[in-house]
Amino acid sequence: MACLVASLIIPLLLVFEVRTVQRSKGVCAAKSSCNEGGDAHFLQACVSNTPSDHFLMENEHDSEAYFFLNAVCPHLTKTPNVPLCCDTSQLLQLKNQMEAVRTLLRRCPSCLQNFQSMWCNVLCHPDQSTFVEVTAADPYSSYSKSQSKWANADGRFDDDAPSKYNESVDAVTVYLTEDFATKLYQSCASVKFPSTGLYVISAMCSGRPPSTCGPQKFLDYIGAKSNRRSPSDFTFVVVDETTQTPSGIKPLDLDLFHCSESGFNNSEPCSCVDCPQSCAKMDAPVQSVSEDEATRTPWRLLGVSGYVILVSVAYIAISCIYIVVSYMHCLYYKKPDLDNSVFLPPSNQGHKSTSTKSQGMACSGGGANNPNGGNSATGSDCGANGAVGGGCQSSEAVIVEIGVFEQISRRFQKGLNRFFYKWGLTMASQPVAALLFGTMLVAICSNGLHYVRWTTDPVELWSSKTSQAYQEMQHFNAHFGPFYRIEQVIVKLKPNTTAPTDPFYTPSKAADKARPSKFSPILDAHILHEVLYLQENISSLVVYSERHERNVTLSDVCHKPMAPLNDNCAVMSVTEWFQNSHENIDQVRYKTARKRVIVADHYKHLAACIESSTRIDDGTPLHRSCLASWGGVVDPLIALGGFQDAEYERASALVITFLVRNSLNSRETELAEDFEAGYLRKVREFQVEHPHLSVAYQAQRSIEDEIERESAGDIKTVLCSYLIMFGYITLCLGRVGGCSLRSLVDMKVTVGIGGVVIVMSSVVCSIGVFGFIGVPATLIIMEVVPFLVLAVGVDNIFILVQYFQRYRPKNKDESLEVRIATVFSRVAPSMLLSSSAEALAFFLGAMTPMPAVRTFSLYAGMAVAFDFLFQITCFVGLLTLDAKRQRGARLDVACCFPVENCDKARQQEGMVYSLFRNYYSPILFSDTVRPLVIVIFGGWFIACVCMMPHIPIGLDQSLSVPSDSYMRDYFSAISEDLNVGSPVYFVLKGPFPYDDPDKRKLVCGLAGCSLDSIVEQISRAADESNVTKIAKMPNSWVDDYLDWSDPQSGCCRFYEDDQRKFCNASVKLQSCNTCEFDGGRLEGDQFYDLLPFFLRDIPTADCPKAGKASYADAVSLQSLDRQMEGDTSGDGERVMVVASHFMTYHTALRTSQDFTEALTQSRLLAAKISDTIGIEVYPYSVFYVFYEQYLTIVEDTFFNMSVSLVSIFLVTFFFLGLDLVSALFVGLTILMIIVSMCGLMYLWDISLNAISLVNLVMAVGISVEFCAHTVRTFAVNPNPSRLQRAKDSLLEMGSSVLSGITLTKLGGILVLGFSNSQLFKVFYFRMYLGIVIFGAAHGLAFLPVLLSYIGVSHNSMNCALFKTAFVPSYAGYRNPKGNRCQKNPNTAFTPLSSKLSRNPGGDSCSHKIRTYFSALWTIDEGVAASTECASTCLGSEQCEAAVSDL
């Protein structure tokens, strides 16, 4: 292409004489043709100094020349018989040379006409001598007169005319006015190549961009003989006020057209793409929300966000007021917190007393800790004999109505307890059958593992098949084929290193000479040799494919854009400018010009190719082409890296890119993958052999390979983590007591192992079930689901086992099966609550469109459901068998060996339970700590809410590979060194009336096209690249097709003897005729008839607009199953365009935010284009399908969290007996845990993406375990004191939560911190640690304190529930009507001392304590009454045991 460009630089065939004697009007400085001059063998003009005497007339001899002159210089043909300084042969040669120029500049008619006008005036103007001066001439040598026709004065031609001239022009000076030169340059400065987006002016200005070119440099280049397109040296002098000119010189000054003006014959102005002045007023660039917010000036105080300060001050003020009021209240009102909604003094008649103090401000000094040993009733003075329940003693019964919800709840809870009692009794009675059931179920489900399809394709993992990006990718692949597989190497010179001599080439003078200061060391010859050596090794690499039992080479899999004419692979590399030749790199040539020695070496060639990579001749004495060995153009923007502001010579990196064909055919893909494996080995060898070079590289398969390696490498870490958790479970479930052998009996290793096996079986069954269904599995399932199910399972296991260990039967003769059934009936409802809430939350979370999250949610929900099923069957049976073993004093694990002569186990409190009862609970519920807990957690919650909007979104690619992966170096290199981003295609989806010239104006960028065409809009977007992320104007196949089909371009041709057979541009035969169109323009069927030829035509120097190299895959054609009329060859098949694309590039994208913003801006631009042209247009780039998730990740996160919280709330509300308050507390606590996780993500630099979203969904499920058990225990506790119920629930469930899920997971998580995988460290270690810490903190500190303040009231439901469920024989609770809870204080709560005095001592004492204090359900109140027990039953071991048990 460069060559054409150069050709247009052309000029001409004249040359003029050193000594212009006459400088006056009507005198020619040179005319006619003499020698062949210049390297291109053009005809030089003859020195003249004679009057202009050539005439052109519209006759058969000179009609072609005349019409050309009339088209480009109409002012010279206005007056008939105007004498000229040029003849027909010169005009025809100029016309031929201008055909190449026309191909490049016809996009802008004004520019083309100005350019042609300048040359025709220099050549033919009758007053030529007034602005042209011949400065050098050569003697006339042999010139065949037959090569030209000579015009006599009368306008007739004489073929035998003798030579009239003795000298040919070798150098000439042309004088132009400054205005003329400026207008000429400005009219052409913005014209672009549609196929590359580069400026045409760069090819006509030594490769300089318009910003650094200018009129003088432009004229210097196009007039230089060294460009090999001009027969003589033309020196253009731009005359201004200060310029000294020879006598008689009058600079050429003609009226030229501005690029925004119509030219000759009312031609269209240049388009906006090629002339910024033609652009309509552009709308402000569309900014995304994130961009708009980023540019908004924030409100700050002292460098901190003003809103943060405002919220902080407000919260601190409110917290201080709350703490002061709380302490003052506790200081002056040391009264118990009693729920008067049930136990009211008779005088209130069932209504709350107006003098009752706020229940939300209860102080821990009241209640059971009253020094008087009793409880004070609100609103009355009750002494030591006051009712324990809180009401004063009275002979009257208090009747409280039970609402409809409470009746439903009562019956539901009663039914649950009865069901689980019967279920537990059945499982405990048939433990072997329960275990066999579980084993069979696992065996059946595990068969589904054979049908599991594991998904490793990143597209299937992160992009939904219904998503916009996925659908667009499928459409693009179907019509244009998948995007190339990219194999890329980035080479840099390590700092402070010296490159040794490469043994694989022979150094030359080029390698040893000094480097010009403007070039960086990476462009030294020896570095280029080393890079070429690598490229040669890869090109010649032979890899054996075991899958297909054949050898594979790069040639088998690479992209060959010029095949079959050129069978070389497309490689983007600097060495391609040297045609991959070591000799070309080392070549040095010298030339003497005007007593000056010019040295041409590889630096000069690099400079020329950097200036214009389209050159066929670099303009140096080397005369080397810049085109690649495969015939295409290598853009320095792609082949070089690490430069700033287009200073390519200062590049610090060389980039080698191999384009490998991608295919939907699995066989071709596998061959490419096998070659890539060998390619990676070869590059690693090169890296080892060249330690002075920093080599970053990748193949298309690299990410998947490294993820697979990472997964395999972390197996040890994951196994170690799980082994630690398994070991803790097996060791900490048991109790140690008695002799050393007894400890071997009381261990729970078998139970622990069984619990772990149940957890793993749940995961296996879940995978198996979905294997049968056909839902694909992912690696995330194996990494996350076991962790989740283990957390849920372990928590339930610890609660069930420890509750069984603490349980004391009322009847010593109670069978083991009944004991287990009783314990199970009390614990199973809580297990059902948590498991149901988690499973439903996960299943509803599967509604998300994100595949990774949806798959995880399905597998996790099913695994939790199976885990619960196995726990209520297999684990109950296992616990029964283990209890029988322990009762029989047989060793754990080795259960066949009994232990003889060993003391009976003495029941002891567990260490964690004792720690909670004696230390943690008293401190947490003290008057000082409780307000601080609310304030601290509230402040942290508000802080996290403020941090949430600033969580980074996306995924750093380097985190997805191991810390020692070569891909980390590659990611760093592309972030630092690459200066252009991925290609982006704007696709016209569906047929468009391209054959209609008026409609076609909406999709082209030539003169006369719409200012809102797709090309114009993308080009304008590129002018705002900092916002739109569009780097350059698009490649327009429509523009190049119209240029190619122009009859004057000489590209569109048919054989003269067969008008139906296309003549390719590479064919040099004279028997090819140019295409002709009806009406002079391409339209109707002719547009589609010629389009296949354009797409198959291979570009050449004479026809750079041929479409095969750039557009073969840009247009999707559909056959209409009919041939062109009379065509039998098949070449003229009728087609229609069903889809096409316009390609450009994104700017360099370095972060996830950049990629997401690029996608957003491209879609905004495509939507605007669609509205304008009336057809759907979508943008496509290879990364869109991965980054689309980040456009909606915030909404998806909110949706998933909302659905999970709502489902948990509904399940909790239902299973707690329609208890709205308790359900809200569970939801609030989980919400605070999730918000805390978001704060952790901001503080610990954890970005929001699909992986972290999965972890947040999992966090919701695990959070249920931290709070649901505690809230349910609080809700069903009939004690009237909120504070006391909070203490009891914390003691009963909190200790199991801490010893179970918290400590178990904590040990396993800490091991993940030692993983080599950054992904594990960031998204698993950090987030898992946060889940456990925040879950435990909220579940064991905040929630109990909150319940102690505003927990659910002790209502009549709890009274009825407890009566029916736990104390059915208690005489004080008679409810014959079924809808009331009647209590007679005289009967039910007569002071303990009087009851005990009726039957002191022995079993009676124990029985009474159990009877009355089991009704209260509280431990501390039972202990508080132990003084009276001891005074009545002194010395009774049974009494002591009973009190201790309670």
XYZ file of C-alpha atoms in Angstrom, residues 641-978:
338
model
C 5.459 -1.504 23.225
C 6.467 0.627 26.151
C 6.539 3.968 24.328
C 4.775 7.252 24.993
C 3.052 9.716 22.669
C 3.741 7.762 19.467
C 7.513 7.928 20.015
C 7.966 4.447 18.619
C 11.751 4.731 18.485
C 11.762 4.923 22.282
C 9.927 1.623 22.641
C 11.162 -0.630 25.417
C 9.524 -3.851 24.245
C 9.237 -5.923 21.088
C 5.932 -7.722 20.638
C 5.613 -10.868 18.530
C 2.054 -11.974 17.809
C 1.223 -15.189 15.991
C -2.322 -15.342 14.639
C -3.654 -18.896 14.821
C -6.953 -19.897 13.296
C -9.737 -20.515 15.745
C -12.495 -22.888 14.821
C -15.761 -24.326 16.024
C -14.436 -27.668 14.787
C -13.017 -29.556 17.768
C -10.396 -31.336 15.671
C -8.848 -28.103 14.425
C -8.952 -26.675 17.929
C -7.175 -29.714 19.346
C -4.445 -29.470 16.710
C -3.950 -25.810 17.597
C -3.788 -26.683 21.297
C -1.172 -29.358 20.665
C 0.946 -26.916 18.696
C 0.591 -24.340 21.457
C 1.994 -26.825 23.963
C 5.151 -27.150 21.854
C 5.260 -23.392 21.315
C 5.246 -22.797 25.077
C 8.114 -25.241 25.577
C 10.142 -23.553 22.854
C 9.668 -20.085 24.336
C 10.652 -21.358 27.794
C 13.865 -22.748 26.284
C 14.567 -19.397 24.655
C 13.985 -17.670 27.982
C 16.555 -19.890 29.697
C 19.110 -19.441 26.901
C 18.818 -15.634 26.967
C 19.006 -14.533 30.607
C 19.645 -10.912 29.630
C 16.162 -10.713 28.103
C 12.881 -10.446 29.943
C 10.495 -12.717 28.041
C 6.767 -12.641 28.785
C 4.614 -14.983 26.763
C 1.270 -16.678 26.518
C -0.780 -19.019 24.365
C -4.520 -19.249 24.026
C -4.511 -22.325 26.235
C -2.330 -20.765 28.921
C -5.085 -19.618 31.296
C -6.816 -22.982 31.373
C -3.478 -24.777 31.781
C -2.445 -22.604 34.687
C -5.817 -22.844 36.420
C -5.606 -26.615 36.121
C -2.074 -26.575 37.495
C -3.170 -24.296 40.301
C -6.023 -26.596 41.229
C -3.691 -29.602 41.282
C -1.084 -27.703 43.275
C -3.571 -26.655 45.944
C -4.904 -30.134 46.563
C -2.404 -30.615 49.383
C -3.366 -27.331 50.989
C -7.080 -28.078 50.753
C -6.626 -31.620 52.055
C -4.563 -30.338 54.961
C -7.286 -27.823 55.750
C -9.987 -30.466 55.768
C -7.843 -32.901 57.775
C -7.395 -30.287 60.475
C -11.131 -29.678 60.597
C -11.871 -33.410 60.614
C -9.339 -33.995 63.371
C -10.802 -31.235 65.511
C -14.308 -32.628 65.094
C -13.341 -36.149 66.086
C -11.361 -35.034 69.117
C -13.604 -32.323 70.519
C -16.970 -34.087 70.466
C -16.054 -36.377 73.360
C -15.664 -35.781 77.107
C -12.764 -37.022 79.198
C -13.409 -38.231 82.737
C -12.364 -40.893 85.233
C -9.323 -43.041 84.680
C -7.132 -42.836 81.629
C -8.844 -45.830 80.076
C -12.190 -44.211 80.658
C -11.144 -41.349 78.415
C -10.771 -43.850 75.591
C -14.362 -44.843 76.185
C -15.765 -41.339 76.370
C -14.115 -40.218 73.146
C -16.328 -39.513 70.123
C -13.898 -40.316 67.327
C -16.337 -42.683 65.646
C -19.135 -40.145 65.865
C -16.871 -37.415 64.515
C -15.697 -39.515 61.597
C -19.276 -40.518 60.917
C -20.335 -36.882 60.904
C -17.586 -36.018 58.427
C -18.534 -38.952 56.204
C -22.120 -37.726 56.239
C -20.985 -34.286 55.106
C -18.939 -35.722 52.258
C -21.778 -38.062 51.325
C -24.080 -35.074 51.059
C -21.758 -33.446 48.545
C -21.425 -36.672 46.566
C -25.198 -37.143 46.456
C -25.725 -33.568 45.344
C -23.243 -33.953 42.481
C -24.732 -37.307 41.558
C -28.308 -36.043 41.428
C -27.400 -33.145 39.167
C -25.267 -35.523 37.121
C -28.445 -37.478 36.388
C -30.304 -34.252 35.618
C -27.533 -32.940 33.374
C -26.559 -29.749 35.194
C -22.812 -29.179 34.562
C -20.465 -28.993 37.526
C -17.605 -26.554 38.088
C -14.423 -26.477 40.128
C -16.051 -23.899 42.397
C -18.381 -26.633 43.618
C -15.487 -28.761 44.828
C -13.815 -25.763 46.436
C -16.780 -24.128 48.147
C -19.654 -26.583 48.638
C -17.731 -28.994 50.943
C -16.709 -26.038 53.073
C -20.299 -24.862 53.295
C -21.829 -28.257 54.054
C -19.126 -29.005 56.583
C -19.944 -25.757 58.379
C -23.652 -26.537 58.453
C -23.168 -30.199 59.332
C -20.599 -29.638 62.054
C -22.764 -27.043 63.747
C -25.728 -29.398 63.903
C -23.518 -32.295 65.000
C -22.058 -30.334 67.922
C -25.460 -29.039 68.993
C -27.012 -32.508 68.948
C -24.099 -34.304 70.628
C -23.481 -31.678 73.312
C -27.185 -31.324 74.076
C -27.318 -35.100 74.527
C -24.290 -34.938 76.828
C -25.911 -32.240 78.971
C -29.360 -33.807 79.064
C -30.508 -35.405 82.359
C -33.546 -37.632 82.156
C -36.337 -37.041 84.664
C -36.678 -40.742 85.134
C -33.553 -42.739 85.829
C -35.165 -45.755 84.266
C -35.670 -43.893 81.004
C -34.344 -45.962 78.117
C -31.537 -44.774 75.900
C -33.848 -44.655 72.889
C -36.291 -42.407 74.737
C -33.478 -40.149 75.885
C -32.240 -39.741 72.327
C -35.774 -39.194 71.069
C -36.390 -36.531 73.716
C -33.143 -34.725 72.920
C -33.804 -35.009 69.226
C -37.324 -33.554 69.609
C -35.845 -30.483 71.257
C -32.905 -29.977 68.835
C -34.323 -31.150 65.502
C -36.753 -28.219 65.056
C -33.785 -25.867 65.249
C -31.838 -28.026 62.776
C -34.849 -28.064 60.481
C -35.140 -24.287 60.730
C -31.520 -23.609 59.788
C -31.272 -26.279 57.080
C -34.572 -25.285 55.460
C -33.655 -21.618 55.487
C -30.258 -22.318 53.938
C -31.507 -24.745 51.303
C -34.352 -22.450 50.234
C -32.001 -19.471 50.116
C -29.619 -21.374 47.844
C -32.323 -22.741 45.568
C -33.845 -19.304 45.125
C -30.350 -17.923 44.520
C -30.215 -20.171 41.453
C -32.527 -17.702 39.737
C -29.487 -15.535 38.985
C -28.394 -15.584 35.309
C -24.710 -15.963 36.215
C -23.810 -19.626 35.512
C -21.150 -20.014 38.218
C -23.445 -18.615 40.914
C -26.469 -20.523 39.631
C -24.602 -23.841 39.563
C -23.165 -23.287 43.023
C -26.576 -22.400 44.428
C -28.183 -25.547 43.008
C -25.450 -27.875 44.224
C -25.210 -26.165 47.626
C -28.974 -26.251 48.219
C -29.160 -29.939 47.332
C -26.120 -30.758 49.484
C -27.614 -28.987 52.520
C -30.881 -30.885 52.023
C -29.047 -34.217 51.836
C -26.961 -33.293 54.865
C -30.077 -32.685 56.945
C -31.609 -35.941 55.730
C -28.524 -37.933 56.676
C -28.263 -36.215 60.043
C -31.812 -37.086 61.075
C -31.345 -40.676 59.929
C -27.783 -41.950 59.816
C -26.339 -39.698 62.470
C -29.124 -40.420 64.964
C -28.523 -44.118 64.415
C -24.765 -43.643 64.775
C -25.221 -41.622 67.958
C -27.433 -44.370 69.396
C -24.868 -47.052 68.666
C -22.109 -44.929 70.141
C -24.162 -44.246 73.298
C -24.714 -47.970 73.725
C -20.994 -48.522 73.299
C -20.224 -45.898 75.887
C -22.778 -47.318 78.319
C -21.162 -50.709 77.886
C -17.734 -49.206 78.634
C -16.268 -50.290 75.297
C -13.404 -48.491 73.605
C -14.134 -45.917 70.958
C -13.249 -47.063 67.420
C -12.248 -50.503 68.776
C -15.753 -51.076 70.083
C -15.261 -54.833 70.481
C -12.918 -54.320 73.440
C -14.616 -53.501 76.789
C -12.766 -51.752 79.610
C -12.819 -53.658 82.917
C -12.738 -52.163 86.407
C -13.111 -48.582 85.345
C -15.026 -45.974 87.290
C -18.305 -44.835 85.928
C -17.943 -41.619 84.021
C -18.569 -38.510 86.069
C -20.428 -35.996 84.021
C -18.563 -32.706 83.637
C -19.239 -29.487 81.923
C -17.320 -28.940 78.711
C -14.540 -26.400 78.808
C -16.285 -24.057 76.357
C -19.592 -24.412 78.207
C -17.907 -23.611 81.532
C -16.100 -20.664 79.955
C -19.382 -19.244 78.709
C -21.216 -19.756 81.999
C -18.543 -18.470 84.339
C -16.814 -15.743 82.350
C -18.116 -14.788 78.954
C -21.836 -14.523 79.721
C -21.481 -12.431 82.918
C -19.113 -10.016 81.177
C -21.169 -9.720 77.981
C -24.431 -9.035 79.849
C -22.981 -6.618 82.373
C -24.427 -3.107 82.491
C -21.154 -1.680 81.149
C -20.583 -3.979 78.204
C -24.069 -4.313 76.745
C -24.445 -0.673 75.623
C -20.914 -0.741 74.238
C -21.717 -3.834 72.176
C -24.686 -2.100 70.544
C -22.671 1.051 69.881
C -19.624 -0.765 68.466
C -21.585 -3.063 66.193
C -23.857 -0.237 65.086
C -20.885 1.967 64.267
C -19.165 -0.802 62.368
C -22.362 -1.460 60.399
C -22.670 2.197 59.372
C -18.978 2.324 58.454
C -19.354 -0.747 56.265
C -22.408 0.733 54.575
C -20.306 3.781 53.706
C -17.546 1.556 52.315
C -19.818 -0.603 50.161
C -20.032 1.768 47.145
C -16.231 1.789 46.923
C -15.695 -1.955 46.620
C -13.664 -2.575 43.457
C -15.466 -4.508 40.742
C -13.805 -7.072 38.515
C -11.123 -9.704 38.749
C -7.419 -9.094 38.430
C -6.324 -11.670 35.858
C -3.098 -12.322 37.725
C -5.059 -13.725 40.670
C -6.409 -16.561 38.548
C -3.000 -18.194 38.109
C -0.431 -19.512 40.612
C 1.993 -17.075 42.163
C 4.884 -18.721 40.279
C 3.102 -18.760 36.909
C 4.692 -17.321 33.788
C 1.314 -15.737 33.069
C 1.806 -13.263 35.911
C 4.785 -11.822 34.041
C 2.695 -11.682 30.892
C -0.177 -9.865 32.606
C 2.296 -7.381 34.017
C 3.879 -6.889 30.602
C 0.631 -6.224 28.749
C -0.386 -3.774 31.445
C 2.885 -1.853 31.265
C 3.978 -2.204 27.649
C 1.078 -2.631 25.248
